[in-house]
XYZ file of C-alpha atoms in Angstrom:
694
model
C 91.621 -30.501 19.193
C 90.333 -29.960 22.840
C 91.167 -26.137 22.462
C 89.410 -25.972 18.977
C 86.377 -27.680 20.452
C 86.117 -25.421 23.417
C 86.633 -22.344 20.943
C 83.697 -23.374 18.890
C 81.253 -24.105 21.849
C 82.124 -20.556 23.282
C 81.851 -19.143 19.912
C 78.359 -20.438 19.498
C 77.382 -19.380 23.047
C 78.411 -15.778 22.372
C 76.574 -15.848 19.035
C 73.424 -16.979 20.791
C 73.562 -14.316 23.580
C 74.322 -11.798 21.144
C 71.198 -12.635 19.007
C 69.089 -12.926 22.205
C 70.392 -9.596 23.393
C 70.246 -7.729 20.040
C 67.561 -9.318 18.142
C 65.236 -10.552 20.823
C 66.094 -8.272 23.774
C 63.271 -5.821 23.469
C 60.808 -8.606 23.236
C 62.030 -10.130 26.469
C 62.023 -6.761 28.170
C 58.265 -6.267 27.233
C 57.414 -9.887 28.603
C 59.206 -9.194 31.979
C 57.226 -5.934 32.228
C 54.191 -7.261 30.652
C 50.793 -6.391 32.569
C 47.468 -7.564 32.548
C 44.036 -5.508 32.596
C 41.314 -7.317 34.694
C 38.149 -5.627 35.145
C 35.855 -6.933 37.914
C 32.371 -5.782 38.920
C 31.658 -4.962 42.499
C 28.072 -5.399 43.828
C 25.916 -2.614 44.897
C 22.918 -2.251 47.382
C 19.510 -3.042 45.940
C 16.760 -0.794 45.482
C 14.305 -0.120 48.128
C 10.553 -0.414 48.431
C 8.046 2.164 49.604
C 4.453 2.187 50.052
C 1.814 4.394 48.469
C 2.541 7.288 50.878
C 6.278 7.089 50.543
C 7.140 5.304 53.802
C 9.946 2.775 53.456
C 9.009 -1.021 53.643
C 12.060 -2.645 52.432
C 15.499 -1.018 53.293
C 19.298 -1.946 53.196
C 20.918 -2.135 56.516
C 24.831 -1.276 56.451
C 26.978 -3.915 57.831
C 30.711 -3.991 58.631
C 32.303 -6.556 56.551
C 35.506 -8.468 56.183
C 36.373 -9.436 52.570
C 39.038 -11.536 50.761
C 40.170 -11.101 47.200
C 42.030 -13.953 45.646
C 44.809 -13.236 43.408
C 45.209 -15.189 40.336
C 48.170 -17.141 41.006
C 47.565 -17.595 44.815
C 48.104 -21.043 46.189
C 46.002 -22.795 48.479
C 48.968 -22.840 51.076
C 48.898 -19.161 50.997
C 45.359 -19.060 51.506
C 45.494 -21.349 54.265
C 48.133 -19.048 56.006
C 46.059 -16.169 55.651
C 42.934 -17.968 57.077
C 44.972 -19.347 60.035
C 46.037 -15.497 60.762
C 42.344 -14.359 60.411
C 41.147 -17.146 62.661
C 43.321 -15.791 65.631
C 41.628 -12.354 65.317
C 37.681 -13.019 64.586
C 35.000 -15.167 65.604
C 33.299 -17.098 62.815
C 30.149 -19.368 62.422
C 31.232 -22.969 62.226
C 27.868 -24.561 62.122
C 28.139 -25.039 58.384
C 31.379 -26.807 58.304
C 30.952 -30.240 56.970
C 32.875 -33.575 57.200
C 34.414 -32.942 53.717
C 35.356 -29.462 54.504
C 37.367 -31.083 57.582
C 39.109 -33.634 55.220
C 40.012 -31.169 52.757
C 41.540 -28.943 55.313
C 43.629 -31.975 56.937
C 45.088 -32.765 53.317
C 46.067 -29.239 52.899
C 47.387 -28.691 56.340
C 49.405 -32.067 56.311
C 50.506 -32.777 52.868
C 53.332 -35.182 53.636
C 51.104 -37.253 55.902
C 48.446 -37.274 52.939
C 50.855 -38.255 50.571
C 51.693 -41.467 52.619
C 48.037 -42.434 52.328
C 48.623 -43.385 48.651
C 50.921 -46.535 47.888
C 53.937 -46.275 45.716
C 51.951 -48.580 43.126
C 49.147 -46.016 43.128
C 51.488 -43.056 42.691
C 52.925 -44.879 39.791
C 49.781 -45.233 38.162
C 49.325 -41.469 38.517
C 52.677 -40.770 37.122
C 52.166 -43.142 34.136
C 48.864 -40.974 33.711
C 46.874 -43.923 33.982
C 44.854 -42.258 37.135
C 43.749 -38.589 37.160
C 44.584 -36.821 40.280
C 40.870 -36.706 41.600
C 41.246 -40.503 41.997
C 44.365 -39.965 44.429
C 42.409 -37.065 46.085
C 39.463 -39.326 46.558
C 41.506 -42.041 47.975
C 43.103 -39.716 50.525
C 39.753 -38.627 51.863
C 38.783 -42.219 52.333
C 41.844 -43.032 54.336
C 42.175 -40.245 56.482
C 42.180 -41.587 60.109
C 38.799 -41.028 61.554
C 40.478 -39.871 64.922
C 42.058 -36.907 62.971
C 38.520 -35.650 62.058
C 36.916 -36.443 65.274
C 39.748 -34.353 67.041
C 38.599 -31.359 65.013
C 35.117 -31.197 66.644
C 36.492 -29.489 69.793
C 39.044 -27.506 68.050
C 37.545 -23.992 67.463
C 40.652 -22.665 65.873
C 40.736 -25.209 63.073
C 36.839 -25.171 62.815
C 37.189 -21.278 62.292
C 39.955 -21.888 59.997
C 38.076 -24.278 57.933
C 35.013 -21.889 57.717
C 37.250 -18.937 56.523
C 38.968 -21.104 53.948
C 35.723 -22.147 52.619
C 34.661 -18.612 52.204
C 38.111 -17.746 50.253
C 37.322 -20.541 47.842
C 33.971 -19.732 47.023
C 34.716 -16.666 44.957
C 36.440 -15.462 41.760
C 39.988 -14.495 41.218
C 40.259 -10.767 41.930
C 36.500 -10.327 42.855
C 35.888 -9.461 46.695
C 34.200 -12.266 48.387
C 32.356 -11.788 51.849
C 34.126 -13.582 54.673
C 32.078 -12.197 57.336
C 29.337 -9.483 57.306
C 27.192 -10.513 60.362
C 27.991 -9.488 63.903
C 31.314 -7.928 63.088
C 32.403 -6.291 66.073
C 33.925 -2.901 66.251
C 36.952 -4.582 67.868
C 37.304 -7.111 65.092
C 36.871 -4.594 62.328
C 39.577 -2.362 63.838
C 42.152 -5.158 64.547
C 41.693 -6.498 60.938
C 42.096 -2.837 59.430
C 45.074 -2.337 61.421
C 46.773 -5.779 60.135
C 45.993 -5.770 56.482
C 49.370 -5.621 55.460
C 49.847 -8.996 57.054
C 46.723 -10.247 55.660
C 47.149 -10.780 51.801
C 43.900 -10.324 50.082
C 41.852 -9.208 53.266
C 39.933 -6.085 53.485
C 37.609 -4.191 55.375
C 34.461 -2.599 53.935
C 30.780 -1.863 54.357
C 28.226 -4.552 53.178
C 24.407 -4.294 53.241
C 21.382 -6.722 54.363
C 17.890 -6.377 53.623
C 15.739 -4.776 56.379
C 11.827 -5.362 56.304
C 10.890 -2.260 58.291
C 7.285 -3.712 59.116
C 8.572 -6.959 60.192
C 6.231 -10.014 58.783
C 3.806 -7.596 57.512
C 3.384 -8.463 53.835
C 6.793 -10.360 54.055
C 5.658 -13.210 51.716
C 4.717 -10.767 48.993
C 7.808 -8.659 49.043
C 9.994 -11.770 48.763
C 13.484 -12.943 49.772
C 16.880 -12.262 48.575
C 19.751 -14.847 48.528
C 22.551 -14.385 50.944
C 26.079 -13.687 49.691
C 27.020 -16.954 50.861
C 24.411 -18.798 48.805
C 24.734 -16.648 45.701
C 22.775 -17.349 42.893
C 20.038 -20.486 43.142
C 21.404 -23.317 41.109
C 18.357 -23.446 39.001
C 18.870 -20.001 37.808
C 22.628 -20.129 37.636
C 22.951 -19.949 33.686
C 20.341 -17.137 33.322
C 21.968 -14.952 35.545
C 25.577 -15.652 34.456
C 24.646 -14.904 30.850
C 23.245 -11.454 32.187
C 26.810 -10.496 33.775
C 26.158 -11.705 37.291
C 28.768 -13.329 39.286
C 28.052 -16.660 40.910
C 28.085 -15.189 44.592
C 25.660 -12.098 43.614
C 22.593 -11.753 45.858
C 19.465 -12.146 43.912
C 15.634 -12.080 44.168
C 14.296 -15.444 45.138
C 10.453 -15.057 45.122
C 7.734 -12.498 44.514
C 8.692 -8.859 44.326
C 12.364 -9.294 44.869
C 12.233 -11.796 41.903
C 9.879 -10.179 39.661
C 11.606 -6.868 39.702
C 15.178 -8.079 39.888
C 16.187 -6.236 36.833
C 15.099 -2.896 38.537
C 16.153 -3.459 42.049
C 19.646 -5.190 41.257
C 21.389 -2.043 40.259
C 24.541 -1.083 38.451
C 27.646 -2.658 39.396
C 30.722 -0.640 39.963
C 33.503 -1.594 37.382
C 37.056 -1.646 38.749
C 40.149 -2.448 36.585
C 43.101 -4.240 38.351
C 46.348 -4.101 36.422
C 48.357 -7.187 37.405
C 51.953 -8.399 36.512
C 53.043 -11.530 35.129
C 52.561 -13.337 38.491
C 48.832 -12.221 39.134
C 49.858 -9.560 41.640
C 47.952 -6.468 41.741
C 50.080 -3.416 40.714
C 47.149 -0.910 40.724
C 43.329 -0.539 40.683
C 41.489 2.009 38.713
C 37.948 2.763 38.999
C 36.354 2.384 35.465
C 32.637 3.350 36.484
C 30.816 4.033 39.633
C 28.311 1.819 40.930
C 24.499 2.905 41.302
C 22.316 1.517 43.884
C 19.108 -0.384 42.364
C 16.040 1.629 41.377
C 13.300 1.983 44.005
C 9.843 0.597 43.878
C 6.741 2.667 45.064
C 4.092 -0.025 45.881
C 0.357 0.521 45.722
C 0.104 -1.015 49.195
C -1.201 1.343 52.002
C 0.971 -0.162 54.946
C -1.371 1.265 57.563
C -4.437 -0.498 55.902
C -2.367 -3.661 55.391
C -1.363 -3.748 59.151
C -4.911 -3.244 60.141
C -6.304 -6.072 57.680
C -3.892 -8.463 58.902
C -4.753 -7.457 62.532
C -8.511 -8.056 61.670
C -7.893 -11.353 60.106
C -5.827 -12.645 63.099
C -8.485 -11.526 65.696
C -11.367 -12.780 63.632
C -9.682 -16.262 63.172
C -8.810 -16.879 66.909
C -12.367 -15.759 67.827
C -13.901 -18.148 65.385
C -11.343 -20.821 66.606
C -13.138 -20.622 69.917
C -16.463 -21.597 68.593
C -17.741 -25.222 67.947
C -17.060 -26.935 64.585
C -13.991 -24.957 63.484
C -11.199 -27.464 64.087
C -10.007 -27.468 60.374
C -10.167 -23.521 59.928
C -6.611 -22.474 59.520
C -6.532 -19.710 56.876
C -8.172 -16.453 55.591
C -7.582 -14.075 52.741
C -8.439 -10.546 52.002
C -7.745 -8.476 48.951
C -8.372 -4.797 48.786
C -8.130 -3.001 45.500
C -9.029 0.127 43.640
C -11.634 -0.928 41.036
C -10.907 1.848 38.672
C -6.989 1.413 38.468
C -6.374 -1.951 39.654
C -3.911 -0.826 42.182
C -3.815 -3.231 45.280
C -4.310 -1.542 48.417
C -3.993 -4.503 50.701
C -3.075 -8.122 49.942
C -3.351 -9.836 53.067
C -3.329 -13.671 54.181
C -2.904 -15.569 57.523
C -2.303 -19.170 58.254
C -2.273 -21.002 61.499
C 0.694 -23.177 61.849
C 3.417 -24.264 64.296
C 6.761 -22.758 64.894
C 10.126 -24.638 65.172
C 9.117 -25.128 68.897
C 5.865 -26.540 68.230
C 4.010 -23.553 69.375
C 0.558 -22.699 67.607
C 1.199 -19.205 65.730
C -0.475 -17.097 62.977
C 1.749 -16.883 59.967
C 1.894 -14.502 56.916
C 0.209 -16.140 53.929
C -0.387 -13.268 51.604
C 0.938 -15.320 48.781
C -2.137 -17.619 49.147
C -4.030 -14.926 47.454
C -2.645 -15.791 44.034
C -1.292 -19.415 44.576
C -4.442 -21.098 46.304
C -7.882 -21.599 45.076
C -11.094 -22.732 46.477
C -14.853 -23.155 45.871
C -16.277 -19.751 46.973
C -20.092 -20.388 46.650
C -22.584 -17.741 46.012
C -20.305 -14.686 45.453
C -20.141 -15.867 41.937
C -23.893 -15.329 41.321
C -23.616 -11.894 39.732
C -21.715 -13.442 36.966
C -24.389 -16.139 36.626
C -27.265 -13.566 36.348
C -25.128 -11.521 33.844
C -24.503 -14.691 31.792
C -28.241 -15.485 31.908
C -28.778 -11.901 30.367
C -26.202 -12.292 27.658
C -27.466 -15.752 26.679
C -31.120 -14.694 26.690
C -32.169 -17.369 29.250
C -33.492 -14.497 31.348
C -34.342 -10.962 30.923
C -34.003 -8.058 33.583
C -36.894 -8.238 35.883
C -37.965 -11.878 34.920
C -39.432 -13.892 37.860
C -39.185 -17.487 38.732
C -40.508 -19.728 41.301
C -37.961 -20.537 44.078
C -39.089 -24.030 45.071
C -37.444 -27.359 45.968
C -36.234 -29.089 42.572
C -37.279 -32.718 42.500
C -35.086 -34.330 39.790
C -35.432 -38.160 39.195
C -32.718 -40.041 40.933
C -31.312 -37.101 42.640
C -31.340 -35.547 46.080
C -33.604 -32.677 46.366
C -32.008 -29.357 45.436
C -33.184 -25.991 47.177
C -32.294 -22.670 48.325
C -31.287 -22.038 52.075
C -34.919 -20.997 52.218
C -38.040 -21.422 49.954
C -38.766 -17.805 48.734
C -41.618 -18.382 46.287
C -41.841 -16.281 43.206
C -39.079 -13.854 43.054
C -37.114 -11.567 40.310
C -33.442 -11.495 39.563
C -32.742 -8.529 41.810
C -34.352 -10.368 44.837
C -32.509 -13.481 43.821
C -29.213 -11.871 44.451
C -30.618 -10.052 47.541
C -31.556 -13.398 49.417
C -29.100 -15.572 47.226
C -31.854 -17.778 45.835
C -30.018 -21.155 44.419
C -33.137 -22.154 42.592
C -33.289 -18.910 40.546
C -29.683 -19.556 39.309
C -30.471 -23.371 38.512
C -33.575 -22.377 36.533
C -31.510 -19.806 34.647
C -28.648 -22.445 33.920
C -31.492 -25.031 32.912
C -32.880 -22.285 30.363
C -29.269 -21.742 29.013
C -28.871 -25.495 28.468
C -32.168 -25.362 26.398
C -33.641 -27.836 29.210
C -36.862 -27.725 31.144
C -37.404 -28.601 34.627
C -40.377 -31.014 35.444
C -40.875 -32.433 38.777
C -39.871 -36.029 39.386
C -38.466 -36.209 35.783
C -34.833 -36.650 34.443
C -33.014 -33.223 33.672
C -31.833 -33.092 30.332
C -29.442 -30.438 29.128
C -26.688 -29.420 26.731
C -24.139 -29.668 29.318
C -20.886 -29.590 27.353
C -22.004 -26.487 25.541
C -23.501 -24.792 28.400
C -20.055 -25.360 30.412
C -18.260 -23.825 27.814
C -20.693 -20.905 27.565
C -20.567 -20.271 31.343
C -16.695 -20.544 31.782
C -16.131 -18.172 28.772
C -18.468 -15.656 30.331
C -16.888 -16.124 33.889
C -13.555 -15.609 32.261
C -14.584 -12.107 30.986
C -14.785 -11.175 34.898
C -11.278 -12.861 35.580
C -13.053 -16.177 37.241
C -10.871 -19.159 36.256
C -8.380 -17.184 34.514
C -5.077 -15.394 35.568
C -5.674 -12.022 36.612
C -2.331 -10.540 35.181
C -1.113 -9.254 38.706
C 2.622 -8.127 38.478
C 3.656 -11.187 40.785
C 5.060 -14.707 39.811
C 3.447 -18.023 40.378
C -0.130 -16.838 39.959
C -2.471 -19.679 39.347
C -5.687 -20.043 37.317
C -7.617 -22.201 39.764
C -9.179 -25.807 38.893
C -12.031 -26.362 36.639
C -14.074 -29.588 37.124
C -13.785 -31.936 34.497
C -17.391 -33.513 34.622
C -18.750 -31.752 31.802
C -21.524 -34.077 30.986
C -23.186 -34.146 34.612
C -26.036 -31.768 34.606
C -25.821 -31.531 38.487
C -22.145 -30.319 38.199
C -23.212 -27.662 35.771
C -25.828 -26.506 38.318
C -23.272 -26.293 40.717
C -20.976 -24.186 38.758
C -23.551 -21.510 38.589
C -23.554 -21.136 42.273
C -19.736 -21.331 42.944
C -19.646 -24.939 44.134
C -17.650 -26.725 41.289
C -14.633 -24.648 39.827
C -12.271 -23.225 42.192
C -11.028 -19.520 42.155
C -8.276 -17.508 43.972
C -9.104 -14.542 46.247
C -7.475 -12.207 43.590
C -9.704 -13.469 40.953
C -12.795 -12.600 43.129
C -11.459 -8.998 43.576
C -10.931 -8.851 39.811
C -14.538 -10.045 39.313
C -16.202 -7.890 41.725
C -14.195 -4.794 40.357
C -15.371 -5.301 37.019
C -18.824 -5.131 37.911
C -18.118 -2.013 40.167
C -16.467 -0.148 37.660
C -19.106 -0.711 34.948
C -17.691 -3.637 33.016
C -13.887 -3.087 32.716
C -11.629 -6.008 33.729
C -8.698 -4.029 34.947
C -5.471 -5.900 35.490
C -4.535 -5.801 39.318
C -1.017 -4.445 39.973
C 1.068 -4.062 43.243
C 3.866 -1.769 41.779
C 2.714 1.872 41.301
C 6.060 3.700 40.280
C 9.730 2.852 39.545
C 11.931 5.657 40.642
C 15.723 6.667 40.407
C 17.575 6.159 43.650
C 18.758 9.227 45.692
C 21.250 9.198 48.691
C 19.012 10.943 51.042
C 17.348 8.389 53.474
C 13.328 8.030 53.106
C 13.268 10.430 50.028
C 11.821 9.418 46.655
C 13.880 10.132 43.655
C 12.539 11.093 40.056
C 10.011 8.821 38.142
C 11.292 6.481 35.997
C 8.129 4.775 35.014
C 4.653 5.029 36.188
C 2.366 1.965 36.059
C -0.745 2.880 34.277
C -4.102 1.085 34.609
C -4.604 -1.565 32.068
C -8.072 -2.715 30.960
C -7.615 -6.313 29.822
C -11.201 -6.603 28.322
C -14.648 -5.070 28.316
C -17.488 -7.196 29.181
C -19.601 -7.961 26.347
C -22.765 -6.950 27.960
C -25.137 -3.954 28.206
C -24.356 -1.217 30.664
C -27.944 -1.693 31.908
C -27.468 -5.169 32.720
C -24.252 -4.568 34.684
C -26.094 -1.612 36.763
C -28.888 -4.052 37.572
C -26.587 -6.631 39.174
C -24.901 -3.756 40.982
C -28.353 -2.761 42.213
C -28.868 -6.495 43.381
C -25.439 -6.372 45.159
C -26.601 -2.992 47.093
C -29.583 -4.832 48.252
C -27.624 -7.584 49.736
C -25.952 -5.139 52.007
C -28.291 -1.991 52.307
C -31.836 -3.799 52.354
C -33.642 -5.935 54.999
C -33.423 -9.642 54.070
C -30.121 -9.119 52.256
C -27.689 -11.692 53.198
C -25.043 -9.245 54.544
C -27.422 -6.742 55.934
C -27.179 -7.680 59.362
C -23.406 -6.370 59.523
C -23.455 -3.698 56.661
C -27.119 -2.142 56.985
C -25.702 0.713 59.092
C -22.407 1.383 57.001
C -22.282 5.083 56.266
C -20.234 4.483 53.008
C -22.983 2.646 51.245
C -21.509 -0.748 50.313
C -22.653 -3.265 47.814
C -21.671 -6.779 47.551
C -22.354 -10.576 47.533
C -21.817 -13.227 50.202
C -20.941 -16.930 49.652
C -21.140 -20.269 51.458
C -19.796 -23.247 49.492
C -20.301 -26.873 50.476
C -16.718 -28.148 49.899
C -14.275 -30.937 51.241
C -11.325 -30.419 53.348
C -7.984 -30.702 51.578
C -5.567 -28.998 54.061
C -2.254 -30.116 55.882
C -4.027 -32.445 58.238
C -4.033 -35.527 55.762
C -6.076 -37.643 58.333
C -8.835 -35.206 57.786
C -8.940 -34.767 54.116
C -12.361 -35.338 52.527
C -14.000 -34.123 55.561
C -17.207 -31.876 54.324
C -16.754 -28.388 55.250
C -18.183 -24.999 54.473
C -16.126 -22.340 52.499
C -17.072 -18.588 53.233
C -16.449 -15.599 50.914
C -17.587 -12.145 50.414
C -17.144 -9.706 47.734
C -18.008 -5.939 47.638
C -17.281 -2.407 47.161
C -18.116 1.254 48.122
C -19.574 3.767 47.729
C -22.143 2.232 45.657
C -22.471 5.040 43.339
C -18.894 6.028 42.869
C -16.705 2.805 43.945
C -13.233 3.544 44.975
C -12.460 0.424 46.773
C -13.347 -3.374 46.130
C -12.770 -6.231 48.616
C -12.667 -9.979 48.314
C -12.726 -12.000 51.462
C -12.254 -16.107 51.391
C -12.246 -18.256 54.312
C -11.777 -21.812 53.330
C -12.826 -24.757 55.625
C -14.520 -22.184 58.032
C -16.635 -24.769 59.732
C -18.246 -28.120 59.620
C -22.249 -27.929 59.676
C -22.732 -24.619 61.037
C -20.620 -21.967 62.519
C -19.835 -18.015 62.536
C -20.169 -15.803 59.666
C -16.360 -14.689 59.852
C -16.315 -13.667 56.242
C -18.853 -10.885 56.905
C -17.294 -9.730 60.129
C -13.745 -9.276 58.324
C -15.314 -7.706 55.257
C -17.136 -5.077 57.505
C -14.047 -4.392 59.625
C -11.866 -4.031 56.608
C -14.448 -1.511 54.898
C -14.435 0.564 58.016
C -10.677 0.585 58.168
C -10.378 1.614 54.700
C -12.872 4.709 55.121
C -11.163 5.545 58.486
C -7.791 5.715 57.079
C -9.181 7.568 54.203
C -9.336 10.594 56.372
C -5.659 10.412 57.614
C -4.561 9.985 53.786
C -6.476 12.345 51.439
C -4.025 12.155 48.700
C -0.566 10.697 47.655
C 2.030 13.419 47.453
C 5.174 11.188 47.480
C 6.474 12.228 50.961
C 7.101 10.212 53.839
C 4.230 10.277 56.652
C 4.260 8.843 60.136
C 2.944 5.347 60.156
C -0.254 5.265 62.406
C -1.092 1.766 64.164
C -4.939 1.682 64.817
C -6.320 -1.164 65.624
C -24.704 -9.004 66.315
C -26.990 -11.143 64.523
C -25.635 -12.373 61.154
C -27.644 -13.190 58.210
C -27.384 -16.734 56.669
C -24.720 -15.823 54.104
C -25.787 -18.603 51.380
C-alpha cells in the first residue's frame, strides 16, 4: 500500500511538471523575460528674455549638477546606503534638515531599535490589522530618545546623509531628481563621475539656473521661477499636473515668468526606459529631443529703464532731505508709446529695510499695476472732455474762478483765484473752480453763494465714471501682466462734495498704468490702446545672444475709441501744451525750455497716508502726479509719474523733476537707438523755480 501511494504521488507530480513545461512553458518563459517600457519627461531650460534692442535681460546659467534616479523597486535601505556613500564625497546644505527628517533617518538606520519602541501588545494589534502601519510609525517617532536626535546636531556626516536622502525621496521613480546643483565643485563633480558604478541611480549632468543680467532692474516685473527643490507651488499643483508637468518642475511664480509660462517652459525631452520584472533599467532610448522654451522680446528699453530707476532713486533721496517728507517712501514712472501701447519703461522704487535693518531703495515696479492712489488734477483733461460730451460746457466757454461758498461747507477754491477764464486757461493754470462749475452743470445744478448745492449726484457719478472709463481711468488697462487692479471708487454717490472731488482727482483712486493709458488716449487722438510689455515671441536658437525666427508679433490693440469729437480732443491737447510750454502753466518752470515740445498735466491731491507705518495711517498728505507726452504735434512717448505721500503741508515738486529728467533721457537715448533691427547692442549706462502743481 505504501509503495502504491508513493507511485501515485510521483505520477501526479510528473504529470503536473509535464503540464507546466509543455502546456504553460512558453507563458512562463515570457513572464520571466517580460519587460516594461516606461517613458519619462526630462526638463529643459526655459526661454530667454530680451529687451527691444535684442539685449539679453534674463538668461540661463549652466550649472554642474548631481542627480538621482530611483528605480521602481528600490528599497529605502538601498537608498540610504547610496546616500551615505555620496555624503562621503560631496558637501551638502543641511540648513533645511528638520527634526522630523532626523527621526525618519533614525528609524531607517536603526530598524531593530525602532522595532523595540513598540510593545508586543501594539505589534499584535498591527498583526491583527486593527492598527495601520502609520500608527506604529507615529508611535516610533514619539518614542525616539531625545538624546539620539540631539546627538545628530553636531554630526555633519549624518546631517548630509539626511539632506541627500530627502532629495532622493522627493522625485518620481525613473525621473532624474536634482540632488545638488549649486556650488558643485570641479573636484566633487569629477569624483562622483568616477564612482558612478558604486553609486546606483546617481548621475552627473548639466543643470541651469535663471540669471537676471541687469540685477534688480525690472526684477519684480520679470518675475520669479520656483526652484527644483520646491517644484510646483501647492496652490497650482493640480493645474500643472493636468498639463503633463512633474511635481518638481520649475515653473513661473509671478509676473512675466508666470504669465508666459506656456511659452517659456519649453518642450521636455522624452526618454523611454526599458525595465525588467524587478524594475531594473535594461536600456534607455531617446524618444524625442527636448527643446528650450521660446524666447520673449520685451518692449522695454533697458537703457531707459536703468536711467528712469536711477532718476527716481536720486530724486527720492533728494526729496527725503527736505522738510515734511518723512512719509515719502515710493514713486512710480510709466513710459509708453501712445500709438502702439508698447511699454518703454515700467519703473517703481520703494524705501524699505534690508534683513540687517539698513534703509535701502527696493524695486517696486509691480506697484504700477497693483497699487492705486488719488492723483489730483492730472485727470482734469478727462473732466473737460466729459463736460463737452454732456453739453455742460462748450469749447471756449468761460467761467468765473472764484471761491465757492456753499451752505454748511468749508469754502472751496482753486490754489489761486483766477477770475474769468476759459477751458484752455483752466487746464493751463489747473483751476479747480472751473471743473466744479462744469460738474455742477452736468448735474443740472446751479451755484448760488451761501445756498445749499443740489445736484443729481448718483446719475452724474455714473456719467463721469463711464466717461473716465473710456480713457482707462478706474478700469483695468489690459496690460499683459497678472494681478492688475482697477483702483477703488468711492461709495458716497449721494454726496455733492464727493462728486466735485471726483472731477479734480481727489475721490476715486487710479493706478500709474491707468494714468499712462489715459494720457496716451489723449495724445494719439482718442484711441484707448492696450499697453503691453511683450513685443515678440521667437523660436530659440543655440547661439548666445541671438534672436530666432518670429513666432508671434504682438500687434497694437485698440480697446475703444473715445465717443468724442476730434476737435474736442485736440483742444484738450492744446490745453496740455499750455501747461508745459506757456508762462503760468503749472509745469512751465521745468518744461518751458524743453526742445521736444512736451504737453501734459500736473496733479496734487489731498489724501491720507495708508502705508506701512501703522502709527501714521490717516495722516493728511499730498500725492503728486504728472502725465505728459511729446512731441506735441506727433507724440511718440507718453509718461505718467505718481509720487504718493510726497509731503505734508508743503514740499518739493518731485513729480515735475522726475518727469523732466525722464523725458530728457528718452530723447537723449533716441539718438543712440534710432530703430530696432533685432541685433544685440552694447548697453550704455548714462546717468529751479517750480510752479505750484495743483
